[in-house]
Amino acid sequence: MQYVAVDGYGGDKAPYEIVKGVEQALESISDLFIYLTGYKKELEKLVKDFPKNLRERLEIVNATEVIRMSEKPSQALRLKNSSMALGIVLVKQGKADAFVTAGNSGAAMALAMFTLGRTKGISRPAIATLLPTLDGQMLMLDVGANVDCKPQHMLEFSIMGAVYIKYVVGVKNPKIAILNNGSEPGKGNQLAIASYDLLHKSKLNFIGNIEGDEIYRGKADVVVCDGFVGNVVLKVSESIPDVIAEFLREEIKKSFWYKIGFLLAKPAFGVLKTKTDYSEFGGAPLLGIRGACIISHGRSNANAIKNAIFKALKFSKEKVNDKIEKTVKNCAVLNQLKGAVRP
Amino acid sequence: MQYVAVDGYGGDKAPYEIVKGVEQALESISDLFIYLTGYKKELEKLVKDFPKNLRERLEIVNATEVIRMSEKPSQALRLKNSSMALGIVLVKQGKADAFVTAGNSGAAMALAMFTLGRTKGISRPAIATLLPTLDGQMLMLDVGANVDCKPQHMLEFSIMGAVYIKYVVGVKNPKIAILNNGSEPGKGNQLAIASYDLLHKSKLNFIGNIEGDEIYRGKADVVVCDGFVGNVVLKVSESIPDVIAEFLREEIKKSFWYKIGFLLAKPAFGVLKTKTDYSEFGGAPLLGIRGACIISHGRSNANAIKNAIFKALKFSKEKVNDKIEKTVKNCAVLNQLKGAVRP
């Protein structure tokens, strides 16, 4: 049996869509057991109509509080009976192999770090996210856990990203790039320049710097940046299609023929939904944490939760953490820095 | 008479579109005189059919070299007879009131800084760019001149951005925001947190932090960030509409009805072209330079050059530099920092 703890009260559509996602996952995988955390009474009502063969592979773990999306990580740490904290504790206890939440990612990172600790050899765990490219997908990290970084952290992100996309997503020999304001070596801020040197010396498949306009063209499989830049890029990227749609919507109203044309072509726009549908990407892993934790998008629907559970299982099954630990241990460049900055 | 120096060999479409833009500007403004820099023989051929009343308000200044888009700023400084360097020298000599180029922006910044010097009280000149929002436009800076910044520089950017958008674009009491990975005070990297404190204490119309997804929603008139983040955001933003278009193009091919629908609705897509048409925005000003320099987009067509010339004239006429100097002088917060970091 494989065990996953799921935060029943994480995200905008909790608990209804979370429960539905859990049901779909249980249907798809016959040896899956789910611990669902949250307000037990309410959750019981939602699962009471589950078929018996699903219900018997589900345990509800009662929580007395919920971490809000606006909660500060430092505050969240005190909410020890929250649906999120209890899910992570289940991983710590070895009852669950992995944890999934669509809740507050900063809080999840803080709780996971505090409860599970860091992967050996990693000084800065990171949040990574899969994003669509013209011909597939790529992993960007960090997207918010570490706003001020040192070159060493960028090297750690690169190693973790490479291991994750290789074993969980299945990209062979992933190409790693530093997000930069210029493509030539020597370009960038102090962090990018020093990180370039480290990555260049490492044995990773480092392809150099890429600029902002190259991210979505699929030039690299892993795009490395500090969490400040990553977070801003992620949010800018998510907002632009919406802004474009609003511009278009206003314009299409202006003519009958535009409306007809748009109705005819509308299904084609579905491709954008599919390509940018976070629910298909299966969530953002916390990398560098001693445990498999996946943060699903705050707007997660059932499908997103189901896919996040799949990714969490793969994360656990592939022993991503062991592989990161091993790669870090064998990384001469990182070992040389040990004395200087590493914990 | 008003005098503008124009780099005849800057940008991808030089010299043809530059010359056309100059012609349009001369047609529009009867007391405009243009110094056009570049290879004289070639330029003479292009302007020989200008009507007499335009040709007599145009002087071609011969250059023996051209700064390429890939040239490093440090290299560009040595090319003293380049079309770009000669244009900036004309401003220095007082022959031209302003300078316009669609060339290499890093080189233009380096040459302008070296030749014209900084505006009094400004330690870090910046490149600012106007971008479309849902209901208008906003100015983002820095977008590439300063990749590593101190809080003081962010305050300088804010002052320069506010003066420019107020007097050149006409936005009264512009709202200023710091680009950040969270909206609450106390969020962000060290630079953003410390900059927040400075801006909060200043007399600027500071509205706090904005996140990446709020940039294009028009929440702020001036968005301040370091040049690394600004450059990445700008390039990501420019690429996403193209990527979306490529996704759509592939999809529309798949059905006859999609094609018909798209053809009918196509004019509506024109709104995106207009909204995001850099040629309407009139280029990116170099702020903090003792002189009015406008960098037009590298893909500038005639219209973009014409509008950049208009902006350059406004920049000069409104004495943007004097106003920046005065605002800086009266900024108590900035004066307090003087002893510590300022030049």
Short mmCIF file of N, CA, C and O in Angstrom, two decimals, chain A residues 72-73 132-135 144 147-148 179-182 185 187-192 211-217 227-229 231-233 235-237 239-244 246-248 251-252 257-258 260-262 264-265 267-269 271-272 275-276, chain B residues 72-73 132-135 144 147-148 179-182 184-185 187-192 211-217 227-229 231-233 235-237 239-244 246-248 251-252 257-258 260-262 264-265 267-269 271-272 275-276:
data_model
loop_
_atom_site.label_atom_id
_atom_site.label_comp_id
_atom_site.label_asym_id
_atom_site.label_seq_id
_atom_site.Cartn_x
_atom_site.Cartn_y
_atom_site.Cartn_z
N LYS A 72 1.07 34.51 7.78
CA LYS A 72 2.53 34.57 7.67
C LYS A 72 3.11 33.23 8.09
O LYS A 72 2.64 32.61 9.04
N PRO A 73 4.18 32.78 7.40
CA PRO A 73 4.79 31.50 7.75
C PRO A 73 5.12 31.41 9.25
O PRO A 73 4.91 30.36 9.86
N PRO A 132 4.62 25.58 -18.84
CA PRO A 132 4.56 25.12 -20.23
C PRO A 132 5.54 25.87 -21.11
O PRO A 132 5.81 27.05 -20.91
N THR A 133 6.09 25.16 -22.09
CA THR A 133 6.91 25.82 -23.11
C THR A 133 6.31 25.47 -24.47
O THR A 133 5.38 24.66 -24.55
N LEU A 134 6.85 26.06 -25.52
CA LEU A 134 6.32 25.81 -26.86
C LEU A 134 6.25 24.33 -27.18
O LEU A 134 5.31 23.87 -27.81
N ASP A 135 7.25 23.57 -26.70
CA ASP A 135 7.26 22.16 -27.08
C ASP A 135 7.24 21.20 -25.89
O ASP A 135 7.60 20.04 -26.04
N GLY A 144 9.98 31.43 -4.75
CA GLY A 144 9.45 32.20 -3.63
C GLY A 144 9.97 31.86 -2.24
O GLY A 144 9.74 32.62 -1.30
N VAL A 147 14.29 34.66 -0.98
CA VAL A 147 14.32 35.91 -1.74
C VAL A 147 15.73 36.48 -1.86
O VAL A 147 16.02 37.22 -2.80
N ASP A 148 16.60 36.17 -0.93
CA ASP A 148 18.00 36.59 -1.05
C ASP A 148 18.87 35.35 -1.10
O ASP A 148 18.85 34.54 -0.17
N LEU A 179 18.60 32.18 -15.22
CA LEU A 179 17.80 33.28 -15.75
C LEU A 179 18.61 34.56 -15.56
O LEU A 179 19.06 34.85 -14.44
N ASN A 180 18.77 35.31 -16.65
CA ASN A 180 19.68 36.46 -16.58
C ASN A 180 19.19 37.59 -17.48
O ASN A 180 18.27 37.40 -18.27
N ASN A 181 19.82 38.75 -17.35
CA ASN A 181 19.43 39.87 -18.21
C ASN A 181 20.29 39.96 -19.47
O ASN A 181 20.22 40.93 -20.21
N GLY A 182 21.07 38.94 -19.70
CA GLY A 182 21.87 38.88 -20.91
C GLY A 182 22.31 37.44 -21.08
O GLY A 182 22.31 36.68 -20.11
N PRO A 185 28.32 34.92 -21.05
CA PRO A 185 28.95 34.76 -19.74
C PRO A 185 29.43 36.13 -19.27
O PRO A 185 29.82 36.96 -20.10
N LYS A 187 27.54 38.34 -17.94
CA LYS A 187 26.36 39.20 -17.85
C LYS A 187 25.65 38.97 -16.52
O LYS A 187 25.75 37.91 -15.93
N GLY A 188 24.91 39.96 -16.07
CA GLY A 188 24.03 39.76 -14.93
C GLY A 188 24.42 40.48 -13.67
O GLY A 188 25.40 41.23 -13.64
N ASN A 189 23.65 40.24 -12.62
CA ASN A 189 23.99 40.82 -11.32
C ASN A 189 25.05 39.94 -10.65
O ASN A 189 25.44 38.89 -11.19
N GLN A 190 25.52 40.38 -9.51
CA GLN A 190 26.60 39.64 -8.83
C GLN A 190 26.25 38.17 -8.63
O GLN A 190 27.06 37.28 -8.84
N LEU A 191 24.98 37.94 -8.23
CA LEU A 191 24.54 36.57 -7.98
C LEU A 191 24.63 35.72 -9.24
O LEU A 191 25.16 34.60 -9.22
N ALA A 192 24.12 36.25 -10.34
CA ALA A 192 24.11 35.48 -11.59
C ALA A 192 25.53 35.22 -12.09
O ALA A 192 25.83 34.11 -12.55
N GLU A 211 17.68 34.55 -21.24
CA GLU A 211 16.99 35.80 -20.94
C GLU A 211 15.49 35.53 -20.77
O GLU A 211 14.99 34.46 -21.11
N GLY A 212 14.79 36.54 -20.28
CA GLY A 212 13.36 36.40 -19.99
C GLY A 212 12.53 35.93 -21.17
O GLY A 212 11.59 35.15 -21.00
N ASP A 213 12.90 36.35 -22.37
CA ASP A 213 12.07 35.98 -23.54
C ASP A 213 12.33 34.55 -24.01
O ASP A 213 11.66 34.06 -24.92
N GLU A 214 13.29 33.88 -23.37
CA GLU A 214 13.61 32.51 -23.82
C GLU A 214 13.00 31.44 -22.92
O GLU A 214 13.00 30.26 -23.26
N ILE A 215 12.48 31.86 -21.77
CA ILE A 215 11.95 30.89 -20.80
C ILE A 215 10.92 29.97 -21.44
O ILE A 215 11.01 28.75 -21.34
N TYR A 216 9.94 30.58 -22.09
CA TYR A 216 8.81 29.78 -22.60
C TYR A 216 9.06 29.22 -24.00
O TYR A 216 8.17 28.64 -24.60
N ARG A 217 10.27 29.42 -24.49
CA ARG A 217 10.60 28.86 -25.80
C ARG A 217 11.26 27.48 -25.65
O ARG A 217 11.65 26.88 -26.63
N GLY A 227 14.44 33.36 -5.46
CA GLY A 227 13.00 33.27 -5.23
C GLY A 227 12.25 34.57 -5.45
O GLY A 227 11.04 34.55 -5.70
N PHE A 228 12.94 35.68 -5.39
CA PHE A 228 12.30 36.97 -5.64
C PHE A 228 11.98 37.09 -7.13
O PHE A 228 10.83 37.31 -7.51
N VAL A 229 13.01 36.89 -7.94
CA VAL A 229 12.84 36.97 -9.39
C VAL A 229 11.84 35.91 -9.86
O VAL A 229 10.93 36.19 -10.65
N ASN A 231 9.42 34.41 -8.29
CA ASN A 231 8.04 34.70 -7.91
C ASN A 231 7.44 35.79 -8.80
O ASN A 231 6.30 35.67 -9.26
N VAL A 232 8.21 36.83 -9.06
CA VAL A 232 7.72 37.92 -9.91
C VAL A 232 7.44 37.40 -11.33
O VAL A 232 6.39 37.67 -11.91
N VAL A 233 8.39 36.63 -11.87
CA VAL A 233 8.22 36.09 -13.23
C VAL A 233 6.98 35.21 -13.30
O VAL A 233 6.18 35.30 -14.24
N LYS A 235 4.25 35.26 -11.45
CA LYS A 235 3.01 36.04 -11.36
C LYS A 235 2.77 36.90 -12.60
O LYS A 235 1.64 37.03 -13.05
N VAL A 236 3.84 37.47 -13.15
CA VAL A 236 3.69 38.23 -14.40
C VAL A 236 3.16 37.29 -15.49
O VAL A 236 2.22 37.61 -16.20
N SER A 237 3.75 36.10 -15.55
CA SER A 237 3.38 35.14 -16.59
C SER A 237 1.93 34.72 -16.47
O SER A 237 1.23 34.54 -17.47
N SER A 239 -0.46 36.45 -15.23
CA SER A 239 -1.42 37.54 -15.42
C SER A 239 -1.57 37.97 -16.88
O SER A 239 -2.64 38.43 -17.28
N ILE A 240 -0.52 37.80 -17.67
CA ILE A 240 -0.57 38.34 -19.04
C ILE A 240 -1.67 37.71 -19.91
O ILE A 240 -2.41 38.44 -20.57
N PRO A 241 -1.85 36.38 -19.89
CA PRO A 241 -2.95 35.85 -20.69
C PRO A 241 -4.31 36.42 -20.26
O PRO A 241 -5.16 36.68 -21.11
N ASP A 242 -4.49 36.65 -18.97
CA ASP A 242 -5.75 37.23 -18.49
C ASP A 242 -5.92 38.66 -19.01
O ASP A 242 -7.02 39.05 -19.42
N VAL A 243 -4.84 39.42 -18.97
CA VAL A 243 -4.91 40.81 -19.43
C VAL A 243 -5.22 40.84 -20.94
O VAL A 243 -6.07 41.59 -21.40
N ILE A 244 -4.57 39.95 -21.68
CA ILE A 244 -4.82 39.87 -23.12
C ILE A 244 -6.29 39.52 -23.37
O ILE A 244 -6.96 40.12 -24.21
N GLU A 246 -8.80 40.13 -21.48
CA GLU A 246 -9.67 41.28 -21.18
C GLU A 246 -9.65 42.31 -22.30
O GLU A 246 -10.69 42.86 -22.66
N PHE A 247 -8.48 42.56 -22.85
CA PHE A 247 -8.38 43.47 -24.00
C PHE A 247 -9.27 42.95 -25.14
O PHE A 247 -10.04 43.68 -25.74
N LEU A 248 -9.13 41.64 -25.42
CA LEU A 248 -9.85 41.04 -26.55
C LEU A 248 -11.36 41.06 -26.33
O LEU A 248 -12.12 41.37 -27.23
N GLU A 251 -12.89 44.26 -27.14
CA GLU A 251 -12.83 44.56 -28.56
C GLU A 251 -13.87 43.75 -29.33
O GLU A 251 -14.51 44.26 -30.26
N ILE A 252 -14.03 42.48 -28.92
CA ILE A 252 -14.93 41.59 -29.65
C ILE A 252 -16.39 42.05 -29.53
O ILE A 252 -17.18 41.90 -30.46
N TRP A 257 -19.71 40.65 -36.29
CA TRP A 257 -18.89 39.66 -37.00
C TRP A 257 -17.73 39.16 -36.14
O TRP A 257 -17.33 38.00 -36.25
N TYR A 258 -17.19 40.06 -35.31
CA TYR A 258 -16.14 39.61 -34.39
C TYR A 258 -16.70 38.51 -33.49
O TYR A 258 -16.06 37.49 -33.23
N ILE A 260 -19.28 36.47 -33.97
CA ILE A 260 -19.49 35.22 -34.72
C ILE A 260 -18.14 34.52 -34.93
O ILE A 260 -17.98 33.32 -34.66
N GLY A 261 -17.18 35.29 -35.38
CA GLY A 261 -15.85 34.74 -35.65
C GLY A 261 -15.26 34.12 -34.40
O GLY A 261 -14.75 33.00 -34.42
N PHE A 262 -15.41 34.84 -33.31
CA PHE A 262 -14.83 34.35 -32.07
C PHE A 262 -15.50 33.05 -31.63
O PHE A 262 -14.85 32.11 -31.19
N LEU A 264 -16.85 30.82 -33.52
CA LEU A 264 -16.36 29.72 -34.37
C LEU A 264 -14.97 29.27 -33.96
O LEU A 264 -14.68 28.07 -33.90
N ALA A 265 -14.11 30.23 -33.67
CA ALA A 265 -12.71 29.90 -33.38
C ALA A 265 -12.49 29.53 -31.92
O ALA A 265 -11.43 29.04 -31.55
N PRO A 267 -13.14 27.15 -29.80
CA PRO A 267 -12.53 25.90 -29.32
C PRO A 267 -11.00 25.90 -29.45
O PRO A 267 -10.32 25.27 -28.65
N ALA A 268 -10.51 26.62 -30.45
CA ALA A 268 -9.06 26.67 -30.64
C ALA A 268 -8.37 27.30 -29.43
O ALA A 268 -7.24 26.97 -29.10
N PHE A 269 -9.09 28.22 -28.80
CA PHE A 269 -8.51 28.87 -27.63
C PHE A 269 -8.34 27.89 -26.47
O PHE A 269 -7.61 28.15 -25.53
N VAL A 271 -6.71 25.38 -26.46
CA VAL A 271 -5.32 24.94 -26.39
C VAL A 271 -4.56 25.73 -25.31
O VAL A 271 -3.71 25.20 -24.62
N LEU A 272 -4.94 27.00 -25.18
CA LEU A 272 -4.26 27.83 -24.18
C LEU A 272 -4.60 27.33 -22.79
O LEU A 272 -3.76 27.25 -21.90
N LYS A 275 -2.64 24.14 -22.33
CA LYS A 275 -1.20 24.38 -22.24
C LYS A 275 -0.83 25.03 -20.91
O LYS A 275 0.25 24.82 -20.40
N THR A 276 -1.69 25.89 -20.43
CA THR A 276 -1.34 26.63 -19.22
C THR A 276 -2.12 26.14 -18.02
O THR A 276 -2.18 26.80 -16.99
N LYS B 72 29.53 45.34 -26.39
CA LYS B 72 29.55 45.60 -24.94
C LYS B 72 29.69 47.10 -24.70
O LYS B 72 30.45 47.76 -25.41
N PRO B 73 29.00 47.61 -23.67
CA PRO B 73 29.09 49.04 -23.39
C PRO B 73 30.54 49.52 -23.29
O PRO B 73 30.89 50.58 -23.81
N PRO B 132 1.93 49.06 -21.47
CA PRO B 132 0.47 49.19 -21.47
C PRO B 132 -0.15 48.54 -20.23
O PRO B 132 0.35 47.53 -19.75
N THR B 133 -1.21 49.14 -19.72
CA THR B 133 -2.00 48.49 -18.67
C THR B 133 -3.43 48.40 -19.16
O THR B 133 -3.77 48.95 -20.21
N LEU B 134 -4.28 47.74 -18.38
CA LEU B 134 -5.68 47.58 -18.78
C LEU B 134 -6.32 48.92 -19.12
O LEU B 134 -7.11 49.01 -20.04
N ASP B 135 -5.99 49.96 -18.35
CA ASP B 135 -6.67 51.23 -18.59
C ASP B 135 -5.73 52.38 -18.95
O ASP B 135 -6.11 53.53 -18.85
N GLY B 144 17.35 47.71 -16.81
CA GLY B 144 18.57 47.10 -17.30
C GLY B 144 19.88 47.82 -17.05
O GLY B 144 20.94 47.23 -17.23
N VAL B 147 22.06 46.43 -12.41
CA VAL B 147 21.61 45.10 -12.02
C VAL B 147 21.74 44.85 -10.52
O VAL B 147 21.03 44.02 -9.97
N ASP B 148 22.64 45.56 -9.87
CA ASP B 148 22.73 45.45 -8.40
C ASP B 148 22.46 46.82 -7.81
O ASP B 148 23.18 47.78 -8.11
N LEU B 179 8.01 46.81 -6.99
CA LEU B 179 7.69 45.46 -7.46
C LEU B 179 8.24 44.48 -6.43
O LEU B 179 9.41 44.54 -6.06
N ASN B 180 7.37 43.57 -5.98
CA ASN B 180 7.76 42.71 -4.87
C ASN B 180 7.12 41.33 -5.00
O ASN B 180 6.24 41.12 -5.82
N ASN B 181 7.55 40.40 -4.17
CA ASN B 181 6.96 39.06 -4.20
C ASN B 181 5.82 38.92 -3.19
O ASN B 181 5.33 37.82 -2.96
N GLY B 182 5.40 40.01 -2.60
CA GLY B 182 4.26 40.01 -1.70
C GLY B 182 3.80 41.44 -1.55
O GLY B 182 4.56 42.37 -1.84
N GLU B 184 2.26 42.94 1.32
CA GLU B 184 2.32 43.56 2.64
C GLU B 184 3.69 44.21 2.89
O GLU B 184 4.71 43.76 2.38
N PRO B 185 3.69 45.24 3.74
CA PRO B 185 4.99 45.82 4.14
C PRO B 185 5.80 44.73 4.84
O PRO B 185 5.22 43.86 5.50
N LYS B 187 7.45 42.47 3.31
CA LYS B 187 7.66 41.39 2.35
C LYS B 187 8.85 41.72 1.44
O LYS B 187 9.18 42.89 1.24
N GLY B 188 9.45 40.69 0.90
CA GLY B 188 10.44 40.92 -0.14
C GLY B 188 11.86 40.59 0.23
O GLY B 188 12.14 40.11 1.34
N ASN B 189 12.77 40.84 -0.71
CA ASN B 189 14.18 40.66 -0.42
C ASN B 189 14.70 41.88 0.34
O ASN B 189 13.97 42.85 0.55
N GLN B 190 15.95 41.83 0.75
CA GLN B 190 16.52 42.92 1.55
C GLN B 190 16.35 44.27 0.85
O GLN B 190 15.99 45.27 1.49
N LEU B 191 16.58 44.28 -0.45
CA LEU B 191 16.48 45.53 -1.20
C LEU B 191 15.06 46.10 -1.14
O LEU B 191 14.86 47.29 -0.86
N ALA B 192 14.08 45.24 -1.37
CA ALA B 192 12.69 45.71 -1.40
C ALA B 192 12.24 46.19 -0.01
O ALA B 192 11.56 47.21 0.11
N GLU B 211 2.64 43.08 -6.64
CA GLU B 211 3.19 41.80 -7.09
C GLU B 211 3.17 41.74 -8.62
O GLU B 211 2.55 42.57 -9.28
N GLY B 212 3.83 40.73 -9.13
CA GLY B 212 3.98 40.59 -10.58
C GLY B 212 2.66 40.61 -11.34
O GLY B 212 2.57 41.15 -12.45
N ASP B 213 1.62 40.03 -10.75
CA ASP B 213 0.34 39.96 -11.48
C ASP B 213 -0.43 41.28 -11.47
O ASP B 213 -1.47 41.38 -12.09
N GLU B 214 0.10 42.27 -10.76
CA GLU B 214 -0.63 43.54 -10.68
C GLU B 214 -0.05 44.62 -11.61
O GLU B 214 -0.66 45.66 -11.82
N ILE B 215 1.14 44.33 -12.17
CA ILE B 215 1.81 45.34 -13.01
C ILE B 215 0.89 45.83 -14.12
O ILE B 215 0.71 47.03 -14.30
N TYR B 216 0.33 44.89 -14.87
CA TYR B 216 -0.43 45.27 -16.06
C TYR B 216 -1.89 45.58 -15.77
O TYR B 216 -2.68 45.78 -16.68
N ARG B 217 -2.24 45.56 -14.50
CA ARG B 217 -3.62 45.91 -14.13
C ARG B 217 -3.74 47.40 -13.80
O ARG B 217 -4.80 47.86 -13.41
N GLY B 227 17.44 46.77 -11.99
CA GLY B 227 17.52 46.58 -13.42
C GLY B 227 17.57 45.12 -13.86
O GLY B 227 17.23 44.80 -15.00
N PHE B 228 17.94 44.24 -12.96
CA PHE B 228 17.94 42.81 -13.28
C PHE B 228 16.51 42.31 -13.38
O PHE B 228 16.10 41.74 -14.40
N VAL B 229 15.75 42.57 -12.33
CA VAL B 229 14.34 42.15 -12.30
C VAL B 229 13.56 42.83 -13.43
O VAL B 229 12.80 42.19 -14.16
N ASN B 231 14.56 44.02 -16.28
CA ASN B 231 14.90 43.50 -17.60
C ASN B 231 14.24 42.15 -17.86
O ASN B 231 13.69 41.90 -18.93
N VAL B 232 14.29 41.27 -16.85
CA VAL B 232 13.68 39.95 -17.00
C VAL B 232 12.16 40.08 -17.20
O VAL B 232 11.58 39.46 -18.10
N VAL B 233 11.53 40.92 -16.38
CA VAL B 233 10.07 41.10 -16.49
C VAL B 233 9.70 41.64 -17.87
O VAL B 233 8.75 41.17 -18.51
N LYS B 235 11.30 41.34 -20.71
CA LYS B 235 11.49 40.35 -21.78
C LYS B 235 10.47 39.22 -21.68
O LYS B 235 9.99 38.73 -22.70
N VAL B 236 10.14 38.79 -20.45
CA VAL B 236 9.10 37.78 -20.28
C VAL B 236 7.79 38.32 -20.86
O VAL B 236 7.10 37.64 -21.63
N SER B 237 7.49 39.57 -20.52
CA SER B 237 6.23 40.17 -20.96
C SER B 237 6.13 40.28 -22.47
O SER B 237 5.08 40.07 -23.06
N SER B 239 7.57 38.35 -24.57
CA SER B 239 7.56 37.05 -25.25
C SER B 239 6.24 36.31 -25.14
O SER B 239 5.88 35.53 -26.01
N ILE B 240 5.50 36.53 -24.04
CA ILE B 240 4.31 35.72 -23.82
C ILE B 240 3.24 35.88 -24.92
O ILE B 240 2.73 34.87 -25.40
N PRO B 241 2.93 37.11 -25.35
CA PRO B 241 1.95 37.21 -26.43
C PRO B 241 2.40 36.44 -27.68
O PRO B 241 1.57 35.82 -28.35
N ASP B 242 3.69 36.47 -27.97
CA ASP B 242 4.20 35.72 -29.13
C ASP B 242 4.01 34.22 -28.95
O ASP B 242 3.63 33.50 -29.88
N VAL B 243 4.30 33.74 -27.74
CA VAL B 243 4.17 32.32 -27.46
C VAL B 243 2.69 31.90 -27.58
O VAL B 243 2.36 30.89 -28.19
N ILE B 244 1.81 32.73 -27.02
CA ILE B 244 0.37 32.44 -27.11
C ILE B 244 -0.05 32.39 -28.58
O ILE B 244 -0.77 31.48 -29.01
N GLU B 246 1.72 31.63 -31.11
CA GLU B 246 2.22 30.40 -31.76
C GLU B 246 1.36 29.18 -31.40
O GLU B 246 1.05 28.36 -32.24
N PHE B 247 0.98 29.10 -30.12
CA PHE B 247 0.07 28.02 -29.70
C PHE B 247 -1.22 28.09 -30.52
O PHE B 247 -1.70 27.08 -31.05
N LEU B 248 -1.79 29.29 -30.63
CA LEU B 248 -3.06 29.47 -31.32
C LEU B 248 -2.95 29.14 -32.80
O LEU B 248 -3.82 28.48 -33.37
N GLU B 251 -3.12 25.59 -33.51
CA GLU B 251 -4.43 25.04 -33.21
C GLU B 251 -5.44 25.41 -34.29
O GLU B 251 -6.27 24.59 -34.70
N ILE B 252 -5.37 26.66 -34.75
CA ILE B 252 -6.35 27.15 -35.72
C ILE B 252 -6.24 26.40 -37.05
O ILE B 252 -7.24 26.17 -37.73
N TRP B 257 -13.36 25.57 -39.70
CA TRP B 257 -14.22 26.54 -39.01
C TRP B 257 -13.42 27.46 -38.10
O TRP B 257 -13.75 28.63 -37.94
N TYR B 258 -12.36 26.93 -37.51
CA TYR B 258 -11.49 27.78 -36.70
C TYR B 258 -10.91 28.88 -37.58
O TYR B 258 -10.86 30.04 -37.22
N ILE B 260 -12.05 30.10 -40.47
CA ILE B 260 -13.07 31.08 -40.84
C ILE B 260 -13.33 32.02 -39.66
O ILE B 260 -13.36 33.24 -39.79
N GLY B 261 -13.53 31.41 -38.50
CA GLY B 261 -13.81 32.21 -37.30
C GLY B 261 -12.69 33.18 -37.02
O GLY B 261 -12.92 34.36 -36.76
N PHE B 262 -11.48 32.69 -37.15
CA PHE B 262 -10.34 33.55 -36.85
C PHE B 262 -10.27 34.72 -37.84
O PHE B 262 -10.02 35.86 -37.46
N LEU B 264 -12.74 36.13 -39.36
CA LEU B 264 -13.79 37.10 -39.01
C LEU B 264 -13.38 37.95 -37.81
O LEU B 264 -13.59 39.16 -37.78
N ALA B 265 -12.82 37.28 -36.81
CA ALA B 265 -12.51 37.99 -35.56
C ALA B 265 -11.16 38.70 -35.61
O ALA B 265 -10.85 39.51 -34.74
N PRO B 267 -9.71 41.24 -37.02
CA PRO B 267 -9.47 42.67 -36.74
C PRO B 267 -9.49 43.00 -35.25
O PRO B 267 -8.81 43.92 -34.81
N ALA B 268 -10.26 42.23 -34.49
CA ALA B 268 -10.33 42.48 -33.04
C ALA B 268 -8.96 42.28 -32.39
O ALA B 268 -8.63 42.94 -31.41
N PHE B 269 -8.18 41.38 -32.99
CA PHE B 269 -6.85 41.14 -32.42
C PHE B 269 -5.93 42.34 -32.61
O PHE B 269 -4.91 42.46 -31.96
N VAL B 271 -6.40 45.11 -31.57
CA VAL B 271 -6.32 45.86 -30.32
C VAL B 271 -5.03 45.51 -29.57
O VAL B 271 -4.42 46.34 -28.93
N LEU B 272 -4.63 44.24 -29.66
CA LEU B 272 -3.41 43.83 -28.96
C LEU B 272 -2.20 44.52 -29.57
O LEU B 272 -1.32 44.98 -28.87
N LYS B 275 -2.36 48.09 -28.39
CA LYS B 275 -2.10 48.21 -26.96
C LYS B 275 -0.65 47.95 -26.62
O LYS B 275 -0.11 48.51 -25.66
N THR B 276 -0.05 47.03 -27.35
CA THR B 276 1.32 46.66 -26.99
C THR B 276 2.32 47.18 -28.02
O THR B 276 3.47 46.78 -28.04
#
